[in-house]
């Protein structure tokens, strides 16, 4: 059945189409990759399909663990059907190990395992380069009710426990990840966007020495090469486990 209507939004890595049921959308994963707020761009044939497959399986896992998400079903290799949401303009980053911007902006050494997860909240605004927020700035800008923010933080910590354990089973260390949330038609807060190597840092635990082997978008961010091979390896390990 062709239930896909007009495109309603195009982001850096996904396109969103209207669905013939008004409370649903179709999300298509693109092969495009961007980094550093799209100052760096490339296309990787097959990335969209891999992220769609990986993300769908991770959302299934989260739903089984009672996490409310926008994911409804996979439509084909490149697209999913999801609940239509009103986006909350926050990027919620959870860090288990220090890496990336945390180490560029502070004195903490890359690879430091954090005593407890650190949650960093950013404003989802490309023009402003997604600035880091404080709770007081969130209140000042009236981005979200503080009780809804606390609900999101609690949900993010629960998601971390589920994902860390899952990835550990397939020999991957979940270093950090970025989540987005929205309100569905019943005004409930649900997890949206995607969960894939585009927005998670995943290090291979299958290494004899201490070298870091990134199986995520850092392969592109840091010009390491082998992005499709890394994403395929993650997809393969998930399939072998579930
Ligand atoms: P960061 O170290 O650059 O702040 O990134 C932390 C995590 O968030 C990492 O897993 C990559 C992810 N991320 C996104 O998904 N989108 C973004 O725009 C940024 C900056 C990071």
PDB file of C-alpha atoms and ligand atoms in Angstrom:
ATOM      1  CA  UNK A   1       0.000   0.000   0.000  1.00  0.00           C
ATOM      2  CA  UNK A   2       1.377   3.410  -0.899  1.00  0.00           C
ATOM      3  CA  UNK A   3       0.522   5.530   2.118  1.00  0.00           C
ATOM      4  CA  UNK A   4       3.281   8.087   1.527  1.00  0.00           C
ATOM      5  CA  UNK A   5       2.104  11.627   0.756  1.00  0.00           C
ATOM      6  CA  UNK A   6       4.081  14.884   0.370  1.00  0.00           C
ATOM      7  CA  UNK A   7       7.443  15.586   2.014  1.00  0.00           C
ATOM      8  CA  UNK A   8       6.893  17.755   5.099  1.00  0.00           C
ATOM      9  CA  UNK A   9      10.482  18.166   6.301  1.00  0.00           C
ATOM     10  CA  UNK A  10      14.006  17.454   5.114  1.00  0.00           C
ATOM     11  CA  UNK A  11      16.786  17.248   7.681  1.00  0.00           C
ATOM     12  CA  UNK A  12      20.488  16.509   7.298  1.00  0.00           C
ATOM     13  CA  UNK A  13      20.107  12.732   7.474  1.00  0.00           C
ATOM     14  CA  UNK A  14      16.376  12.083   7.070  1.00  0.00           C
ATOM     15  CA  UNK A  15      13.281  13.094   5.111  1.00  0.00           C
ATOM     16  CA  UNK A  16       9.837  13.124   6.709  1.00  0.00           C
ATOM     17  CA  UNK A  17       6.735  12.441   4.604  1.00  0.00           C
ATOM     18  CA  UNK A  18       3.068  12.793   5.514  1.00  0.00           C
ATOM     19  CA  UNK A  19       1.153   9.529   5.946  1.00  0.00           C
ATOM     20  CA  UNK A  20      -2.453   9.034   4.880  1.00  0.00           C
ATOM     21  CA  UNK A  21      -3.291   8.651   8.599  1.00  0.00           C
ATOM     22  CA  UNK A  22      -2.779  12.153   9.980  1.00  0.00           C
ATOM     23  CA  UNK A  23      -1.175  11.105  13.292  1.00  0.00           C
ATOM     24  CA  UNK A  24       1.589   9.149  11.510  1.00  0.00           C
ATOM     25  CA  UNK A  25       4.609  10.047   9.362  1.00  0.00           C
ATOM     26  CA  UNK A  26       7.027   8.148   7.152  1.00  0.00           C
ATOM     27  CA  UNK A  27      10.694   8.788   7.875  1.00  0.00           C
ATOM     28  CA  UNK A  28      13.241   7.992   5.177  1.00  0.00           C
ATOM     29  CA  UNK A  29      16.906   7.608   6.122  1.00  0.00           C
ATOM     30  CA  UNK A  30      19.304   9.300   3.692  1.00  0.00           C
ATOM     31  CA  UNK A  31      22.813   8.235   2.707  1.00  0.00           C
ATOM     32  CA  UNK A  32      24.083  11.755   3.514  1.00  0.00           C
ATOM     33  CA  UNK A  33      26.391  12.345   6.469  1.00  0.00           C
ATOM     34  CA  UNK A  34      27.243  15.679   8.037  1.00  0.00           C
ATOM     35  CA  UNK A  35      29.527  16.659  10.892  1.00  0.00           C
ATOM     36  CA  UNK A  36      30.422  19.849  12.755  1.00  0.00           C
ATOM     37  CA  UNK A  37      27.008  21.369  12.031  1.00  0.00           C
ATOM     38  CA  UNK A  38      27.163  20.413   8.358  1.00  0.00           C
ATOM     39  CA  UNK A  39      30.499  22.145   7.728  1.00  0.00           C
ATOM     40  CA  UNK A  40      31.650  18.680   6.617  1.00  0.00           C
ATOM     41  CA  UNK A  41      29.457  16.666   4.258  1.00  0.00           C
ATOM     42  CA  UNK A  42      29.634  13.362   2.391  1.00  0.00           C
ATOM     43  CA  UNK A  43      27.425  10.607   1.045  1.00  0.00           C
ATOM     44  CA  UNK A  44      27.889   6.945   1.941  1.00  0.00           C
ATOM     45  CA  UNK A  45      25.936   4.555  -0.258  1.00  0.00           C
ATOM     46  CA  UNK A  46      23.972   2.203   2.000  1.00  0.00           C
ATOM     47  CA  UNK A  47      24.225   4.280   5.211  1.00  0.00           C
ATOM     48  CA  UNK A  48      20.505   5.147   5.157  1.00  0.00           C
ATOM     49  CA  UNK A  49      19.513   1.496   4.932  1.00  0.00           C
ATOM     50  CA  UNK A  50      21.933   0.444   7.702  1.00  0.00           C
ATOM     51  CA  UNK A  51      20.756   3.210  10.061  1.00  0.00           C
ATOM     52  CA  UNK A  52      17.119   2.381   9.328  1.00  0.00           C
ATOM     53  CA  UNK A  53      17.686  -1.316  10.103  1.00  0.00           C
ATOM     54  CA  UNK A  54      19.801  -0.651  13.215  1.00  0.00           C
ATOM     55  CA  UNK A  55      17.491   2.052  14.551  1.00  0.00           C
ATOM     56  CA  UNK A  56      14.360  -0.098  14.035  1.00  0.00           C
ATOM     57  CA  UNK A  57      15.874  -2.972  15.995  1.00  0.00           C
ATOM     58  CA  UNK A  58      16.973  -0.663  18.821  1.00  0.00           C
ATOM     59  CA  UNK A  59      13.528   0.956  19.003  1.00  0.00           C
ATOM     60  CA  UNK A  60      11.956  -2.541  19.171  1.00  0.00           C
ATOM     61  CA  UNK A  61      14.256  -3.321  22.096  1.00  0.00           C
ATOM     62  CA  UNK A  62      13.340  -0.088  23.892  1.00  0.00           C
ATOM     63  CA  UNK A  63       9.594  -0.619  23.336  1.00  0.00           C
ATOM     64  CA  UNK A  64       9.921  -4.142  24.831  1.00  0.00           C
ATOM     65  CA  UNK A  65      11.457  -2.387  27.847  1.00  0.00           C
ATOM     66  CA  UNK A  66       8.470  -0.014  28.181  1.00  0.00           C
ATOM     67  CA  UNK A  67      10.173   3.091  26.764  1.00  0.00           C
ATOM     68  CA  UNK A  68       7.610   5.243  24.898  1.00  0.00           C
ATOM     69  CA  UNK A  69       8.881   5.932  21.359  1.00  0.00           C
ATOM     70  CA  UNK A  70       7.596   7.269  18.031  1.00  0.00           C
ATOM     71  CA  UNK A  71       8.531   4.031  16.218  1.00  0.00           C
ATOM     72  CA  UNK A  72       5.605   2.003  14.848  1.00  0.00           C
ATOM     73  CA  UNK A  73       7.033  -0.283  12.141  1.00  0.00           C
ATOM     74  CA  UNK A  74       9.645  -0.580   9.447  1.00  0.00           C
ATOM     75  CA  UNK A  75       8.152   0.174   6.031  1.00  0.00           C
ATOM     76  CA  UNK A  76      11.062  -0.882   3.830  1.00  0.00           C
ATOM     77  CA  UNK A  77      14.860  -1.014   4.118  1.00  0.00           C
ATOM     78  CA  UNK A  78      15.138   2.792   4.104  1.00  0.00           C
ATOM     79  CA  UNK A  79      12.039   3.991   5.919  1.00  0.00           C
ATOM     80  CA  UNK A  80       9.936   3.595   9.011  1.00  0.00           C
ATOM     81  CA  UNK A  81       6.405   4.551   9.991  1.00  0.00           C
ATOM     82  CA  UNK A  82       6.355   6.611  13.173  1.00  0.00           C
ATOM     83  CA  UNK A  83       3.950   8.628  15.301  1.00  0.00           C
ATOM     84  CA  UNK A  84       3.759  12.254  14.250  1.00  0.00           C
ATOM     85  CA  UNK A  85       5.209  14.453  16.968  1.00  0.00           C
ATOM     86  CA  UNK A  86       5.763  18.049  17.931  1.00  0.00           C
ATOM     87  CA  UNK A  87       9.542  18.250  18.349  1.00  0.00           C
ATOM     88  CA  UNK A  88      10.960  19.519  21.641  1.00  0.00           C
ATOM     89  CA  UNK A  89      13.933  21.692  20.543  1.00  0.00           C
ATOM     90  CA  UNK A  90      16.458  19.929  22.775  1.00  0.00           C
ATOM     91  CA  UNK A  91      19.348  17.599  22.001  1.00  0.00           C
ATOM     92  CA  UNK A  92      19.842  15.386  25.032  1.00  0.00           C
ATOM     93  CA  UNK A  93      23.357  13.940  25.180  1.00  0.00           C
ATOM     94  CA  UNK A  94      24.256  11.267  27.725  1.00  0.00           C
ATOM     95  CA  UNK A  95      27.935  10.491  28.295  1.00  0.00           C
ATOM     96  CA  UNK A  96      29.297   7.364  30.011  1.00  0.00           C
ATOM     97  CA  UNK A  97      32.906   8.021  28.956  1.00  0.00           C
ATOM     98  CA  UNK A  98      34.468  11.397  28.210  1.00  0.00           C
ATOM     99  CA  UNK A  99      35.109  12.017  24.504  1.00  0.00           C
ATOM    100  CA  UNK A 100      34.306  14.511  21.751  1.00  0.00           C
ATOM    101  CA  UNK A 101      33.133  17.994  22.692  1.00  0.00           C
ATOM    102  CA  UNK A 102      33.351  17.341  26.454  1.00  0.00           C
ATOM    103  CA  UNK A 103      37.124  16.916  26.093  1.00  0.00           C
ATOM    104  CA  UNK A 104      37.478  19.876  23.733  1.00  0.00           C
ATOM    105  CA  UNK A 105      35.600  22.180  26.120  1.00  0.00           C
ATOM    106  CA  UNK A 106      36.973  20.997  29.489  1.00  0.00           C
ATOM    107  CA  UNK A 107      40.200  19.568  30.914  1.00  0.00           C
ATOM    108  CA  UNK A 108      38.851  16.023  31.226  1.00  0.00           C
ATOM    109  CA  UNK A 109      40.994  13.458  29.390  1.00  0.00           C
ATOM    110  CA  UNK A 110      39.513  11.480  26.452  1.00  0.00           C
ATOM    111  CA  UNK A 111      38.526   7.969  27.520  1.00  0.00           C
ATOM    112  CA  UNK A 112      37.913   8.832  31.198  1.00  0.00           C
ATOM    113  CA  UNK A 113      35.091   6.593  32.438  1.00  0.00           C
ATOM    114  CA  UNK A 114      32.644   8.857  34.273  1.00  0.00           C
ATOM    115  CA  UNK A 115      31.630   7.910  37.825  1.00  0.00           C
ATOM    116  CA  UNK A 116      28.015   8.449  36.808  1.00  0.00           C
ATOM    117  CA  UNK A 117      26.397   9.333  33.464  1.00  0.00           C
ATOM    118  CA  UNK A 118      26.636  13.001  32.528  1.00  0.00           C
ATOM    119  CA  UNK A 119      23.649  14.568  30.760  1.00  0.00           C
ATOM    120  CA  UNK A 120      24.316  17.633  28.598  1.00  0.00           C
ATOM    121  CA  UNK A 121      21.368  19.544  27.134  1.00  0.00           C
ATOM    122  CA  UNK A 122      21.756  21.506  23.903  1.00  0.00           C
ATOM    123  CA  UNK A 123      19.382  23.836  22.080  1.00  0.00           C
ATOM    124  CA  UNK A 124      18.352  22.244  18.765  1.00  0.00           C
ATOM    125  CA  UNK A 125      19.146  25.231  16.573  1.00  0.00           C
ATOM    126  CA  UNK A 126      21.549  24.897  13.624  1.00  0.00           C
ATOM    127  CA  UNK A 127      21.849  28.672  13.142  1.00  0.00           C
ATOM    128  CA  UNK A 128      23.177  28.998  16.691  1.00  0.00           C
ATOM    129  CA  UNK A 129      25.285  25.833  16.352  1.00  0.00           C
ATOM    130  CA  UNK A 130      23.261  23.898  18.985  1.00  0.00           C
ATOM    131  CA  UNK A 131      24.562  25.760  22.083  1.00  0.00           C
ATOM    132  CA  UNK A 132      24.949  24.057  25.475  1.00  0.00           C
ATOM    133  CA  UNK A 133      22.108  25.040  27.830  1.00  0.00           C
ATOM    134  CA  UNK A 134      21.760  25.372  31.571  1.00  0.00           C
ATOM    135  CA  UNK A 135      18.572  24.618  33.534  1.00  0.00           C
ATOM    136  CA  UNK A 136      18.165  28.342  34.153  1.00  0.00           C
ATOM    137  CA  UNK A 137      18.473  29.110  30.436  1.00  0.00           C
ATOM    138  CA  UNK A 138      15.866  26.411  29.707  1.00  0.00           C
ATOM    139  CA  UNK A 139      13.522  28.134  32.185  1.00  0.00           C
ATOM    140  CA  UNK A 140      14.352  31.582  30.798  1.00  0.00           C
ATOM    141  CA  UNK A 141      13.662  30.552  27.197  1.00  0.00           C
ATOM    142  CA  UNK A 142      10.592  28.561  28.288  1.00  0.00           C
ATOM    143  CA  UNK A 143      11.713  25.626  26.137  1.00  0.00           C
ATOM    144  CA  UNK A 144       9.955  22.992  28.223  1.00  0.00           C
ATOM    145  CA  UNK A 145       8.220  22.589  31.604  1.00  0.00           C
ATOM    146  CA  UNK A 146      10.743  21.612  34.241  1.00  0.00           C
ATOM    147  CA  UNK A 147       8.638  18.594  35.237  1.00  0.00           C
ATOM    148  CA  UNK A 148       8.682  17.418  31.579  1.00  0.00           C
ATOM    149  CA  UNK A 149      12.443  18.015  31.488  1.00  0.00           C
ATOM    150  CA  UNK A 150      12.876  15.858  34.589  1.00  0.00           C
ATOM    151  CA  UNK A 151      10.759  13.145  32.944  1.00  0.00           C
ATOM    152  CA  UNK A 152      13.030  13.267  29.861  1.00  0.00           C
ATOM    153  CA  UNK A 153      16.173  13.072  31.988  1.00  0.00           C
ATOM    154  CA  UNK A 154      14.799  10.082  33.887  1.00  0.00           C
ATOM    155  CA  UNK A 155      13.839   8.385  30.589  1.00  0.00           C
ATOM    156  CA  UNK A 156      17.320   9.071  29.164  1.00  0.00           C
ATOM    157  CA  UNK A 157      18.968   7.403  32.180  1.00  0.00           C
ATOM    158  CA  UNK A 158      16.664   4.364  31.778  1.00  0.00           C
ATOM    159  CA  UNK A 159      17.448   4.198  28.035  1.00  0.00           C
ATOM    160  CA  UNK A 160      21.158   4.304  28.879  1.00  0.00           C
ATOM    161  CA  UNK A 161      20.842   1.311  31.226  1.00  0.00           C
ATOM    162  CA  UNK A 162      19.021  -0.706  28.535  1.00  0.00           C
ATOM    163  CA  UNK A 163      21.366   0.284  25.687  1.00  0.00           C
ATOM    164  CA  UNK A 164      24.618  -0.075  27.647  1.00  0.00           C
ATOM    165  CA  UNK A 165      23.676  -3.595  28.649  1.00  0.00           C
ATOM    166  CA  UNK A 166      22.488  -4.501  25.124  1.00  0.00           C
ATOM    167  CA  UNK A 167      25.619  -3.173  23.407  1.00  0.00           C
ATOM    168  CA  UNK A 168      27.830  -4.805  26.000  1.00  0.00           C
ATOM    169  CA  UNK A 169      26.319  -8.166  24.984  1.00  0.00           C
ATOM    170  CA  UNK A 170      27.577  -7.572  21.449  1.00  0.00           C
ATOM    171  CA  UNK A 171      31.035  -6.420  22.557  1.00  0.00           C
ATOM    172  CA  UNK A 172      30.411  -2.702  22.125  1.00  0.00           C
ATOM    173  CA  UNK A 173      31.098   0.023  24.676  1.00  0.00           C
ATOM    174  CA  UNK A 174      28.422   2.740  24.605  1.00  0.00           C
ATOM    175  CA  UNK A 175      30.504   5.889  25.109  1.00  0.00           C
ATOM    176  CA  UNK A 176      27.779   8.507  24.581  1.00  0.00           C
ATOM    177  CA  UNK A 177      24.646   9.199  22.544  1.00  0.00           C
ATOM    178  CA  UNK A 178      22.206  11.952  21.591  1.00  0.00           C
ATOM    179  CA  UNK A 179      18.433  11.662  21.932  1.00  0.00           C
ATOM    180  CA  UNK A 180      15.510  13.805  20.843  1.00  0.00           C
ATOM    181  CA  UNK A 181      12.001  13.821  22.272  1.00  0.00           C
ATOM    182  CA  UNK A 182       8.607  15.142  21.215  1.00  0.00           C
ATOM    183  CA  UNK A 183       4.922  15.255  22.152  1.00  0.00           C
ATOM    184  CA  UNK A 184       2.551  12.872  20.322  1.00  0.00           C
ATOM    185  CA  UNK A 185      -1.116  13.609  19.476  1.00  0.00           C
ATOM    186  CA  UNK A 186      -2.086  12.631  23.057  1.00  0.00           C
ATOM    187  CA  UNK A 187       0.493  15.125  24.368  1.00  0.00           C
ATOM    188  CA  UNK A 188       2.647  12.326  25.773  1.00  0.00           C
ATOM    189  CA  UNK A 189       6.430  12.696  25.728  1.00  0.00           C
ATOM    190  CA  UNK A 190       7.996  10.072  23.477  1.00  0.00           C
ATOM    191  CA  UNK A 191      11.496   9.321  22.205  1.00  0.00           C
ATOM    192  CA  UNK A 192      11.847  10.241  18.515  1.00  0.00           C
ATOM    193  CA  UNK A 193      14.565  10.691  15.856  1.00  0.00           C
ATOM    194  CA  UNK A 194      16.855   7.641  15.492  1.00  0.00           C
ATOM    195  CA  UNK A 195      19.297   5.537  17.476  1.00  0.00           C
ATOM    196  CA  UNK A 196      22.143   4.519  15.223  1.00  0.00           C
ATOM    197  CA  UNK A 197      25.926   4.874  14.868  1.00  0.00           C
ATOM    198  CA  UNK A 198      25.189   8.394  13.556  1.00  0.00           C
ATOM    199  CA  UNK A 199      24.190   9.554  17.039  1.00  0.00           C
ATOM    200  CA  UNK A 200      25.913   7.066  19.357  1.00  0.00           C
ATOM    201  CA  UNK A 201      29.615   6.532  19.991  1.00  0.00           C
ATOM    202  CA  UNK A 202      30.309   2.806  20.035  1.00  0.00           C
ATOM    203  CA  UNK A 203      33.779   1.387  20.683  1.00  0.00           C
ATOM    204  CA  UNK A 204      34.720  -2.186  19.852  1.00  0.00           C
ATOM    205  CA  UNK A 205      35.360  -4.220  23.002  1.00  0.00           C
ATOM    206  CA  UNK A 206      36.783  -6.998  20.852  1.00  0.00           C
ATOM    207  CA  UNK A 207      40.312  -5.555  20.986  1.00  0.00           C
ATOM    208  CA  UNK A 208      43.334  -7.113  22.645  1.00  0.00           C
ATOM    209  CA  UNK A 209      45.111  -3.851  23.465  1.00  0.00           C
ATOM    210  CA  UNK A 210      43.853  -0.488  24.628  1.00  0.00           C
ATOM    211  CA  UNK A 211      43.471   1.162  21.219  1.00  0.00           C
ATOM    212  CA  UNK A 212      40.134   2.828  20.523  1.00  0.00           C
ATOM    213  CA  UNK A 213      38.265   1.341  17.558  1.00  0.00           C
ATOM    214  CA  UNK A 214      35.245   3.529  16.778  1.00  0.00           C
ATOM    215  CA  UNK A 215      32.367   1.793  14.985  1.00  0.00           C
ATOM    216  CA  UNK A 216      30.322   4.990  14.560  1.00  0.00           C
ATOM    217  CA  UNK A 217      30.202   8.371  12.804  1.00  0.00           C
ATOM    218  CA  UNK A 218      33.579   9.321  14.286  1.00  0.00           C
ATOM    219  CA  UNK A 219      34.945   7.302  11.323  1.00  0.00           C
ATOM    220  CA  UNK A 220      33.702  10.180   9.167  1.00  0.00           C
ATOM    221  CA  UNK A 221      34.134  13.026  11.700  1.00  0.00           C
ATOM    222  CA  UNK A 222      37.796  12.102  12.214  1.00  0.00           C
ATOM    223  CA  UNK A 223      38.577  10.839   8.674  1.00  0.00           C
ATOM    224  CA  UNK A 224      39.207   7.269   9.818  1.00  0.00           C
ATOM    225  CA  UNK A 225      37.575   5.632   6.755  1.00  0.00           C
ATOM    226  CA  UNK A 226      35.523   2.412   6.758  1.00  0.00           C
ATOM    227  CA  UNK A 227      32.196   3.930   7.840  1.00  0.00           C
ATOM    228  CA  UNK A 228      29.986   1.477   5.951  1.00  0.00           C
ATOM    229  CA  UNK A 229      32.091  -1.461   7.158  1.00  0.00           C
ATOM    230  CA  UNK A 230      31.699  -0.260  10.780  1.00  0.00           C
ATOM    231  CA  UNK A 231      27.904   0.250  10.514  1.00  0.00           C
ATOM    232  CA  UNK A 232      27.555  -3.147   8.770  1.00  0.00           C
ATOM    233  CA  UNK A 233      29.492  -4.778  11.600  1.00  0.00           C
ATOM    234  CA  UNK A 234      27.101  -3.278  14.165  1.00  0.00           C
ATOM    235  CA  UNK A 235      24.083  -4.433  12.167  1.00  0.00           C
ATOM    236  CA  UNK A 236      25.596  -7.927  11.847  1.00  0.00           C
ATOM    237  CA  UNK A 237      26.332  -8.193  15.591  1.00  0.00           C
ATOM    238  CA  UNK A 238      22.764  -7.081  16.440  1.00  0.00           C
ATOM    239  CA  UNK A 239      21.303  -9.673  14.024  1.00  0.00           C
ATOM    240  CA  UNK A 240      23.477 -12.433  15.466  1.00  0.00           C
ATOM    241  CA  UNK A 241      22.353 -11.548  18.996  1.00  0.00           C
ATOM    242  CA  UNK A 242      18.589 -11.066  18.614  1.00  0.00           C
TER     243      UNK A 242
HETATM  244  P1  LIG B   1      29.785  15.554  21.109  1.00  0.00           P
HETATM  245  O1  LIG B   1      30.921  14.909  21.839  1.00  0.00           O
HETATM  246  O2  LIG B   1      30.179  16.103  19.778  1.00  0.00           O
HETATM  247  O3  LIG B   1      29.062  16.546  21.956  1.00  0.00           O
HETATM  248  O4  LIG B   1      28.743  14.377  20.788  1.00  0.00           O
HETATM  249  C1  LIG B   1      28.159  13.614  21.813  1.00  0.00           C
HETATM  250  C2  LIG B   1      27.254  12.544  21.197  1.00  0.00           C
HETATM  251  O5  LIG B   1      26.159  13.126  20.551  1.00  0.00           O
HETATM  252  C3  LIG B   1      27.950  11.665  20.143  1.00  0.00           C
HETATM  253  O6  LIG B   1      27.480  10.339  20.287  1.00  0.00           O
HETATM  254  C4  LIG B   1      27.474  12.230  18.832  1.00  0.00           C
HETATM  255  C5  LIG B   1      26.119  12.769  19.161  1.00  0.00           C
HETATM  256  N1  LIG B   1      25.788  13.976  18.400  1.00  0.00           N
HETATM  257  C6  LIG B   1      24.718  13.961  17.526  1.00  0.00           C
HETATM  258  O7  LIG B   1      24.056  12.934  17.356  1.00  0.00           O
HETATM  259  N2  LIG B   1      24.426  15.111  16.851  1.00  0.00           N
HETATM  260  C7  LIG B   1      25.118  16.252  17.003  1.00  0.00           C
HETATM  261  O8  LIG B   1      24.793  17.244  16.352  1.00  0.00           O
HETATM  262  C8  LIG B   1      26.215  16.263  17.919  1.00  0.00           C
HETATM  263  C9  LIG B   1      27.040  17.510  18.117  1.00  0.00           C
HETATM  264  C10 LIG B   1      26.512  15.108  18.592  1.00  0.00           C
END
